[in-house]
Short mmCIF file of C-alpha atoms in Angstrom, two decimals:
data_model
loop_
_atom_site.label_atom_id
_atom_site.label_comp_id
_atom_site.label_asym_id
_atom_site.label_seq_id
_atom_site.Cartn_x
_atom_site.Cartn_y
_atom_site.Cartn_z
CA UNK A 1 100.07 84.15 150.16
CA UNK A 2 97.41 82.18 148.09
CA UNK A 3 95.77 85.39 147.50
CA UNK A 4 98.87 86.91 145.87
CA UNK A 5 99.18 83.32 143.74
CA UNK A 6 95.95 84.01 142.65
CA UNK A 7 96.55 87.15 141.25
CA UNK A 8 100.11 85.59 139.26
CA UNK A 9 98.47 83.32 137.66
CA UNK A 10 95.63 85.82 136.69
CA UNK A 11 98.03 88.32 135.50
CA UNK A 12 99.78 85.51 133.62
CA UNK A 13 96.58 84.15 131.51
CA UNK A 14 95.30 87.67 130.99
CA UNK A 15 94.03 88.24 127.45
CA UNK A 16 96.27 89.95 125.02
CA UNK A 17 95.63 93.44 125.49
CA UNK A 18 95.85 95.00 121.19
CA UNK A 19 95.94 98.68 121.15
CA UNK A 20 93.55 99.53 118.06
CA UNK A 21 94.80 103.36 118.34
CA UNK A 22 98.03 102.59 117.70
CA UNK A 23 99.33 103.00 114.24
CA UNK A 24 101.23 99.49 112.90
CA UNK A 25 104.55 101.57 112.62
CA UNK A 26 104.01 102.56 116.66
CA UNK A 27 103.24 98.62 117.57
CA UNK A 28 105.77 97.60 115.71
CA UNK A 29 108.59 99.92 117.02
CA UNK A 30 107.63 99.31 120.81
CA UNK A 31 108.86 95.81 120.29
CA UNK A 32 111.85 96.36 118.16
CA UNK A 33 112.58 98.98 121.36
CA UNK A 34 111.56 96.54 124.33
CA UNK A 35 113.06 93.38 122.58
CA UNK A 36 116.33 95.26 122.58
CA UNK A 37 116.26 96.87 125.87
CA UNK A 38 114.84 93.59 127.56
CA UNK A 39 117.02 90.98 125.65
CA UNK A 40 119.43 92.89 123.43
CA UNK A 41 118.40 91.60 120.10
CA UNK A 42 119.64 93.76 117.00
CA UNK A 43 117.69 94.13 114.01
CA UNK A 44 118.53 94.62 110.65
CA UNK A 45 116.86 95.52 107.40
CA UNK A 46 116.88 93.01 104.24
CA UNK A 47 116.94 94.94 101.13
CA UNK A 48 117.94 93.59 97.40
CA UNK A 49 120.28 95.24 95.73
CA UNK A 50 119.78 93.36 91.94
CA UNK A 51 120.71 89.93 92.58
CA UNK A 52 122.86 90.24 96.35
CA UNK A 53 121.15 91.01 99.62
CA UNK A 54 122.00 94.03 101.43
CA UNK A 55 121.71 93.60 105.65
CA UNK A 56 121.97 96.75 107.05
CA UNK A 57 121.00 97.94 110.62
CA UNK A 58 117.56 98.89 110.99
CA UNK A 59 118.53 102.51 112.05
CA UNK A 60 119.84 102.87 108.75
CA UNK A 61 116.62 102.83 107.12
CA UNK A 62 114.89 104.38 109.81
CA UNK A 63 116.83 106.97 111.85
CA UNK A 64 116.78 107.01 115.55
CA UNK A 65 115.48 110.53 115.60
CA UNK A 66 112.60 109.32 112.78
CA UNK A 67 111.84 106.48 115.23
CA UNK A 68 111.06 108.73 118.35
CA UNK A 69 108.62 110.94 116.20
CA UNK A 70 106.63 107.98 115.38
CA UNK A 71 106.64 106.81 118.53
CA UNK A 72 105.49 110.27 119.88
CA UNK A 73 102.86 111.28 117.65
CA UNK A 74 100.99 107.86 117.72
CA UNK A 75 99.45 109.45 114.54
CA UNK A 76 100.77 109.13 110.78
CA UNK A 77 101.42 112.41 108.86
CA UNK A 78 100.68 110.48 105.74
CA UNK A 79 101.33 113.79 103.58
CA UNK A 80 104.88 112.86 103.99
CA UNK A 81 105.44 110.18 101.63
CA UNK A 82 102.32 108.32 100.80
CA UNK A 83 101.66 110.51 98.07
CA UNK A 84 104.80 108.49 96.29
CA UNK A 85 102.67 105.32 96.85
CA UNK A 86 99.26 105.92 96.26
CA UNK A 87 99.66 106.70 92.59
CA UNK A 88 101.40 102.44 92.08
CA UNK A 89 98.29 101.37 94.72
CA UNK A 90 95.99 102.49 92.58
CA UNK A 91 97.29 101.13 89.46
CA UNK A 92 97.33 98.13 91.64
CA UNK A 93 93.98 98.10 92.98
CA UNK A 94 92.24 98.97 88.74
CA UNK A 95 94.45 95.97 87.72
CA UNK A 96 92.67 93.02 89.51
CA UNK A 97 89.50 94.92 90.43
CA UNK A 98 88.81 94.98 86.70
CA UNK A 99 87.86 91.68 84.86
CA UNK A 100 90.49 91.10 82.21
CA UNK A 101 87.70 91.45 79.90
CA UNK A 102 86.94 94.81 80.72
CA UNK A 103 90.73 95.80 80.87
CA UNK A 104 91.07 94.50 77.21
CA UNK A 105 88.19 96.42 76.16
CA UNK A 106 89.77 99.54 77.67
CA UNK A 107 86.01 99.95 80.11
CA UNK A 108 86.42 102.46 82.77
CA UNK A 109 86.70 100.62 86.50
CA UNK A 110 86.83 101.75 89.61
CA UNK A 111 90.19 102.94 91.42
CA UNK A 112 88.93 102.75 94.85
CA UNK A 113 91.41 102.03 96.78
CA UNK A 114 91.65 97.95 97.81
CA UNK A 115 94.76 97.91 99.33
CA UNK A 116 94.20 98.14 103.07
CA UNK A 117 95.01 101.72 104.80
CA UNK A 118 97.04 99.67 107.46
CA UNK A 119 99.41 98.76 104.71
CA UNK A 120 99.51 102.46 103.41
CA UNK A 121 100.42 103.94 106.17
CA UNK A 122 102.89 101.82 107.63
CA UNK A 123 105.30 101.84 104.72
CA UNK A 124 105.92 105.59 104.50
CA UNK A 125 106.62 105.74 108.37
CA UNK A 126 108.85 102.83 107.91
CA UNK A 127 110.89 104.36 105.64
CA UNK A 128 109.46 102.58 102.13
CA UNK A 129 108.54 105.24 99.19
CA UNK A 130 108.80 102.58 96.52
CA UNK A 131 106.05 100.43 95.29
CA UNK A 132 109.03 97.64 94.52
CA UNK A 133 110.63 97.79 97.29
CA UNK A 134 109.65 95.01 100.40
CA UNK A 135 109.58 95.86 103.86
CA UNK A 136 111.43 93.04 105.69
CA UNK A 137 113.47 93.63 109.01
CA UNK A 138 115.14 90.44 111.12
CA UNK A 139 116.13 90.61 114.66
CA UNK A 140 118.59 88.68 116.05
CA UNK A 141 121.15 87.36 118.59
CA UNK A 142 124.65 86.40 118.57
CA UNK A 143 125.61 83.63 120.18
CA UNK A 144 126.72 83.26 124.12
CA UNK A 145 130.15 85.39 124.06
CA UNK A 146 131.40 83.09 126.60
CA UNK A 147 130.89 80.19 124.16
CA UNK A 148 132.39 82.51 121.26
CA UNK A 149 135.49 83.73 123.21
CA UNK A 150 136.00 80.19 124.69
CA UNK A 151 138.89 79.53 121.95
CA UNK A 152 142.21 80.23 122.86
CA UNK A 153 143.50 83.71 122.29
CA UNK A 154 146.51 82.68 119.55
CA UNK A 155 143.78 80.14 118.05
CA UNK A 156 142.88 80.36 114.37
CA UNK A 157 139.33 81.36 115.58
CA UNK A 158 139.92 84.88 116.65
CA UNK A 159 140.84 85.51 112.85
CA UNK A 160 136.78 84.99 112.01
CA UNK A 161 134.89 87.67 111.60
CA UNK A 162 132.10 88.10 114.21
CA UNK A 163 129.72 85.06 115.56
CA UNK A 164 127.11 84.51 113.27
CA UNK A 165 123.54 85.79 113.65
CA UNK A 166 120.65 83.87 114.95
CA UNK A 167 117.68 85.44 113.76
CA UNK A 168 114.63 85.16 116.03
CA UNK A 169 111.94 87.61 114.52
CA UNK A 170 111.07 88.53 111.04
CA UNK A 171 108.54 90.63 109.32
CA UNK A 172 108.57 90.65 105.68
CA UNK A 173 105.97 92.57 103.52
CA UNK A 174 106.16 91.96 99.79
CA UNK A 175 106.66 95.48 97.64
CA UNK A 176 103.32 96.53 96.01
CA UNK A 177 104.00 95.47 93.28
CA UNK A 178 104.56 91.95 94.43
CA UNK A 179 101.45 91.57 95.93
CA UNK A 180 100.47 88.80 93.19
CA UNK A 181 97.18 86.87 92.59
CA UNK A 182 97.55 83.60 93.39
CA UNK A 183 93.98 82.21 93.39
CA UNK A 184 94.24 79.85 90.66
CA UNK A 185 97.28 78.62 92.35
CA UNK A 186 95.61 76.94 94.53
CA UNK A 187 94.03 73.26 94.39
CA UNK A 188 89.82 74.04 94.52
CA UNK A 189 89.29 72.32 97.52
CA UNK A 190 90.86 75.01 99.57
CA UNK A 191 89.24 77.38 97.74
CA UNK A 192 85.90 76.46 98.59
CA UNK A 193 87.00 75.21 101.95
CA UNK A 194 88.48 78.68 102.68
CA UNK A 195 84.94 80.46 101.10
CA UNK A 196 82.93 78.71 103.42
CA UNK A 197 84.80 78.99 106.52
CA UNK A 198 84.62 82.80 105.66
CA UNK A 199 80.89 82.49 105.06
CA UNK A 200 79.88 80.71 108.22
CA UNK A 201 81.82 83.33 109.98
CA UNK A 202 79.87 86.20 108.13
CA UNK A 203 76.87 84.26 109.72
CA UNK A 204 78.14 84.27 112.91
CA UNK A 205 79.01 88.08 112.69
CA UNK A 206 75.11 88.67 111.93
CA UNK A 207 73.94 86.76 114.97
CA UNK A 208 75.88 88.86 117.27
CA UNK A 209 74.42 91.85 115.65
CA UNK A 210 71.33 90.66 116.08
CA UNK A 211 71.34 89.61 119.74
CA UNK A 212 73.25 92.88 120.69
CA UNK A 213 70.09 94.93 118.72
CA UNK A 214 68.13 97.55 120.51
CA UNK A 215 65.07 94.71 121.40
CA UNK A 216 63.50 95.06 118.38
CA UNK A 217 61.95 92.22 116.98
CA UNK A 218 64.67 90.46 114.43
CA UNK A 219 62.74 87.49 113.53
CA UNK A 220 63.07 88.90 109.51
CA UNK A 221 66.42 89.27 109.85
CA UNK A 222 66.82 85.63 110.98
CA UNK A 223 64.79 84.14 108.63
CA UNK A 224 66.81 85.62 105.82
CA UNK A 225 69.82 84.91 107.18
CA UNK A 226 68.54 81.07 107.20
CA UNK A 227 67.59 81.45 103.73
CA UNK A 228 71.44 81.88 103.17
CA UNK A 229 72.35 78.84 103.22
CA UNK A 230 69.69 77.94 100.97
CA UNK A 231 70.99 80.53 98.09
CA UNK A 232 71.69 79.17 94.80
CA UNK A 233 74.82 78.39 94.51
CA UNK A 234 75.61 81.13 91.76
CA UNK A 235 75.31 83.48 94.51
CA UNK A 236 77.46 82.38 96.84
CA UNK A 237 80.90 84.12 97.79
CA UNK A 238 84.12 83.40 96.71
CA UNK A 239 87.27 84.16 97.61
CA UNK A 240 90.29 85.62 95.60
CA UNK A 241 93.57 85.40 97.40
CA UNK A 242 97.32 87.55 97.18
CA UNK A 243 100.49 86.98 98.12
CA UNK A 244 101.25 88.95 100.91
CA UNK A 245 104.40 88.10 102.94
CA UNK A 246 106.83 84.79 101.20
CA UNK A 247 107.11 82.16 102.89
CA UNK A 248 111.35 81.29 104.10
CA UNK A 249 113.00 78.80 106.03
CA UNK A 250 114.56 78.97 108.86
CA UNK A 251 118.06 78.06 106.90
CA UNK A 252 117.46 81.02 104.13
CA UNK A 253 116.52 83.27 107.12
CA UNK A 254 119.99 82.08 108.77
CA UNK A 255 121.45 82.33 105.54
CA UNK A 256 120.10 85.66 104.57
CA UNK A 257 121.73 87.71 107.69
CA UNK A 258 124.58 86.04 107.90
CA UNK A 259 126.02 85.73 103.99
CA UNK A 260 124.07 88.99 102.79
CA UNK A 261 127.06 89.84 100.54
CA UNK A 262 126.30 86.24 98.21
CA UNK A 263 125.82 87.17 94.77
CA UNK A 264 123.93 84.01 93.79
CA UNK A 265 121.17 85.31 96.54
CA UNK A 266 117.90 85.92 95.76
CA UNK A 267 116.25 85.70 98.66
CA UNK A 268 114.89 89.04 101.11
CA UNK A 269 112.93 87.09 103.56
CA UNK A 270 110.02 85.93 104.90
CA UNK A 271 107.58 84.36 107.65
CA UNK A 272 107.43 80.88 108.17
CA UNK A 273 104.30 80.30 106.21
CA UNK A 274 102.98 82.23 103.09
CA UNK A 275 100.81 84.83 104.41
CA UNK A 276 98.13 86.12 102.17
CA UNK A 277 95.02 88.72 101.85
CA UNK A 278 92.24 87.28 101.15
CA UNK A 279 89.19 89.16 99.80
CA UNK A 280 85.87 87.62 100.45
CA UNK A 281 83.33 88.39 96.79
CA UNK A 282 80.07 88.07 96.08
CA UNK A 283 79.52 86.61 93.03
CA UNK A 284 77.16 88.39 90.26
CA UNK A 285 74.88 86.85 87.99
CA UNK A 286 77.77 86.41 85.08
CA UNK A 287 79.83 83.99 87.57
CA UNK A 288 82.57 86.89 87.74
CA UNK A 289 83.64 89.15 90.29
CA UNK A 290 82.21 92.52 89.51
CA UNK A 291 84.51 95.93 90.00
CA UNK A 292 81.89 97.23 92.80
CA UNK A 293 81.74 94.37 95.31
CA UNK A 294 85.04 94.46 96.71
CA UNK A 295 85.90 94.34 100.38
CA UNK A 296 88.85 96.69 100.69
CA UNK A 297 89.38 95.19 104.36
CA UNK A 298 90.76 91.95 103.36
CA UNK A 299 91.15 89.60 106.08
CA UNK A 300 94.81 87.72 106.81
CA UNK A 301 94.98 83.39 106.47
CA UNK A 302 98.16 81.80 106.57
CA UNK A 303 99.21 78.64 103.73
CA UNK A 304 101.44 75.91 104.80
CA UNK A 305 102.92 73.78 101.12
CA UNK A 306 103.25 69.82 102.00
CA UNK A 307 104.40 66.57 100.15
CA UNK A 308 102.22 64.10 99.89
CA UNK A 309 102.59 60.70 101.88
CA UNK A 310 105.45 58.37 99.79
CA UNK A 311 106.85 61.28 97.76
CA UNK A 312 110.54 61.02 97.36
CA UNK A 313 111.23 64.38 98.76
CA UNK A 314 110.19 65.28 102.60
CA UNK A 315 107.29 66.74 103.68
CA UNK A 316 108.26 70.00 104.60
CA UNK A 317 106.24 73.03 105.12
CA UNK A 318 106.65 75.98 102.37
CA UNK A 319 107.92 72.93 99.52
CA UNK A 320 106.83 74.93 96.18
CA UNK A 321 106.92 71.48 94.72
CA UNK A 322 104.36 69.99 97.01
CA UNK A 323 101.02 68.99 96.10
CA UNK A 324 99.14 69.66 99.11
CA UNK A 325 97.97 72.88 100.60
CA UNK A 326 96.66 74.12 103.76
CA UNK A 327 95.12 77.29 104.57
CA UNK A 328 94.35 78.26 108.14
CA UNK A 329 92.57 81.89 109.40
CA UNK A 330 94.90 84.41 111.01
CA UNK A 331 93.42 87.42 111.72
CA UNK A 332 90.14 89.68 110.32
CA UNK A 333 91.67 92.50 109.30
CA UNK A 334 95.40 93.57 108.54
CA UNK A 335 95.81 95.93 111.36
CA UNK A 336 94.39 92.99 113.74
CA UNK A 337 97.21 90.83 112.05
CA UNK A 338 99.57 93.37 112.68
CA UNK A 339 98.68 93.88 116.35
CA UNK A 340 98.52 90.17 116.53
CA UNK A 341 102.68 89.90 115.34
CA UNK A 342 103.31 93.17 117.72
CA UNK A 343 101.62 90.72 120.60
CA UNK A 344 103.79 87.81 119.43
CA UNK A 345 107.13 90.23 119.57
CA UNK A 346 107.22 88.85 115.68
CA UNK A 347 108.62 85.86 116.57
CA UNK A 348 109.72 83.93 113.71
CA UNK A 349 106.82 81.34 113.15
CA UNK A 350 103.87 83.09 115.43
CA UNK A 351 101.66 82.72 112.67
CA UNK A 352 101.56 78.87 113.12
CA UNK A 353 99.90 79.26 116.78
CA UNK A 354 96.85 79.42 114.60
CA UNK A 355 97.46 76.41 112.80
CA UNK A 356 96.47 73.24 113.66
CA UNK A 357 100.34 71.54 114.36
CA UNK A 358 101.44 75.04 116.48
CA UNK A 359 104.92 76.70 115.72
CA UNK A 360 107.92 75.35 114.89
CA UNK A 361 109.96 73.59 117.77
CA UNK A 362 112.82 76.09 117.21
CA UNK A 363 110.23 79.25 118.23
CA UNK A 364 108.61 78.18 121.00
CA UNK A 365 111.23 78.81 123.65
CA UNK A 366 111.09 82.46 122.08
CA UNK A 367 107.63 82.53 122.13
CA UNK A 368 107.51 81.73 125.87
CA UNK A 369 110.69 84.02 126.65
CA UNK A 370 108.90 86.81 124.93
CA UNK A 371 105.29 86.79 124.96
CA UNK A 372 104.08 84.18 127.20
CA UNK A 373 100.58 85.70 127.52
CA UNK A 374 100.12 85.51 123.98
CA UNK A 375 100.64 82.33 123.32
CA UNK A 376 98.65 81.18 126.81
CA UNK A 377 95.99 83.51 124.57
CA UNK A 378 96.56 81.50 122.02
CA UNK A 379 96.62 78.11 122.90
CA UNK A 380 93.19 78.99 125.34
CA UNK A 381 91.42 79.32 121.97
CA UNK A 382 92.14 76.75 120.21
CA UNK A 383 91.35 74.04 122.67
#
């Protein structure tokens, strides 16, 4: 008996086991599948049609039949539609890679492609040819039917329409095109805050590499990587960060499924914090980012908007008016970030396991209903 107790609570604090074969449109369809066959959420695509919001049901944009191909090739035939995108990511990526100097000048810049692969190929096999049009899906449950059908038959209440909508996961992924800058956005602080946090963890990355060497000798290697943080400061990195998924309340969430058909609308949805990409630069000698020393594997940090202490309006999380901001790391890469949500069953507000106040009060029954081991995983590492 203790033996088999043993093993429970084992299995129950096991480490999140992310595929990294798996394509993001796979991970992400194995939970829309096993959240609906397990606990009979619905999901439902936000699109914008001009002003309104247009909820439709997620097999509308992506066929049932579309679904089990993706599912059962594991592999993207990109051929299919990227070709519709890569032309808008590339204008993307020689837009910002480029100083504006050099764009005014009309200098020739590299059109490597920045925009991570992950993204690429997810948005074809989820349907998305557009570079303006945002991914964002919503699943959801109504509420108890025994609590909805408790009015009497003859009651006004059976003339309503059908129980409203609680939405319980979300992802939203900005259009191309809406990928946006937003570096000088932010107060300089977290700037430099969030370029040395990603610099100590470069440093960390090399000391692995080194211990896990082949036995030769790395004293060189550690002596320049001490002379790092001796560098002038010229040379150190900075970061440049876009705007990757908007952030939403929970009430324009609620509000967005359930009055779609508003025309005073604007709003798609979104993940309880801003998520961004955030590309780690060296700096050259002018003090500018040059075209050629882009990362093209940005890495994924959430930002959480507060008031100040004493301001008149309350200090809520995603406030565009407040005055204090806080970034926090989410994941290295974009296809660990989207194994990461895939792990979390997208629950709305998983990103905020990685900040320092956890997620909202609202999620965390969901995120215990759904994915216990990956918030155990979770809450292990930041002790």
């Amino acid at each position: 008996m203790q033996v088999r107790e043993q093993r429970a609570v084992k299995q129950k604090h096991a480490p999140v086991n992310l595929s990294v074969r798996a394509s993001a449109a796979t991970l992400f369809l194995t939970s829309v599948q096993r959240l609906t066959e397990a606990h009979g959420l619905s999901f439902f695509a936000l699109q914008r049609r001009g002003i309104a919001v247009r909820c439709r049901a997620l097999t509308d944009l992506l066929p049932a039949s579309s679904m089990e191909d993706v599912l059962k090739q594991g592999a993207l035939e990109m051929q299919r539609s990227l070709a519709t995108l890569r032309q808008p990511a590339e204008e993307w990526s020689r837009r910002w890679r480029c100083p504006h100097a050099e764009q005014e000048q009309g200098t020739q810049c590299l059109t490597q492609l920045a925009l991570p692969s992950a993204l690429l190929r997810l948005l074809p096999d989820m349907g998305i040819t557009k570079a303006s049009e945002p991914f964002s899906v919503v699943g959801g449950l109504p509420p108890a039917m025994e609590f909805w059908e408790g009015c009497p038959r003859n009651s006004a209440c059976l003339a309503a329409s059908s129980p409203s909508l609680h939405p319980l996961t979300t992802i939203c992924i900005n259009a191309i095109e809406s990928i946006t800058e937003i570096t000088e956005d932010l107060p300089l602080e977290s700037r430099v805050a969030a370029a040395k946090h990603a610099l100590s963890r470069q440093r960390e990355k090399k000391i692995i590499y080194s211990e896990q060497g082949d036995g030769e000798d790395n004293t060189a290697k550690n002596d320049a990587s001490d002379t790092t943080g001796r560098r002038d400061p010229a040379q150190e990195p900075t970061v440049r960060l876009f705007l990757f998924s908007p952030y939403a309340s929970y009430a324009a969430l609620y509000e967005a499924v359930n009055k779609s058909n508003d025309s005073e609308s604007l709003f798609f949805g979104g993940e309880a914090c801003e998520v961004l990409l955030v590309y780690i630069c060296p700096m050259t000698a002018a003090g500018s980012v040059g075209p050629t020393t882009l990362n093209d594997n940005p890495e994924i940090w959430g930002r959480l908007r507060y008031q100040q202490a004493g301001d008149a309006e309350s200090a809520t999380p995603g406030n565009r008016r407040g005055n204090h901001d806080e970034l926090f790391f989410i994941a290295a890469t974009l296809g660990d970030y989207l194994r990461l949500g895939s792990a979390f069953s997208w629950v709305y507000g998983w990103q905020l396991c990685y900040a320092p106040q956890g997620p909202p009060p609202r999620s965390l029954p969901w995120l215990k209903l759904f994915s216990p081991t990956a918030l155990s995983a979770a809450i292990s590492t930041s002790l």
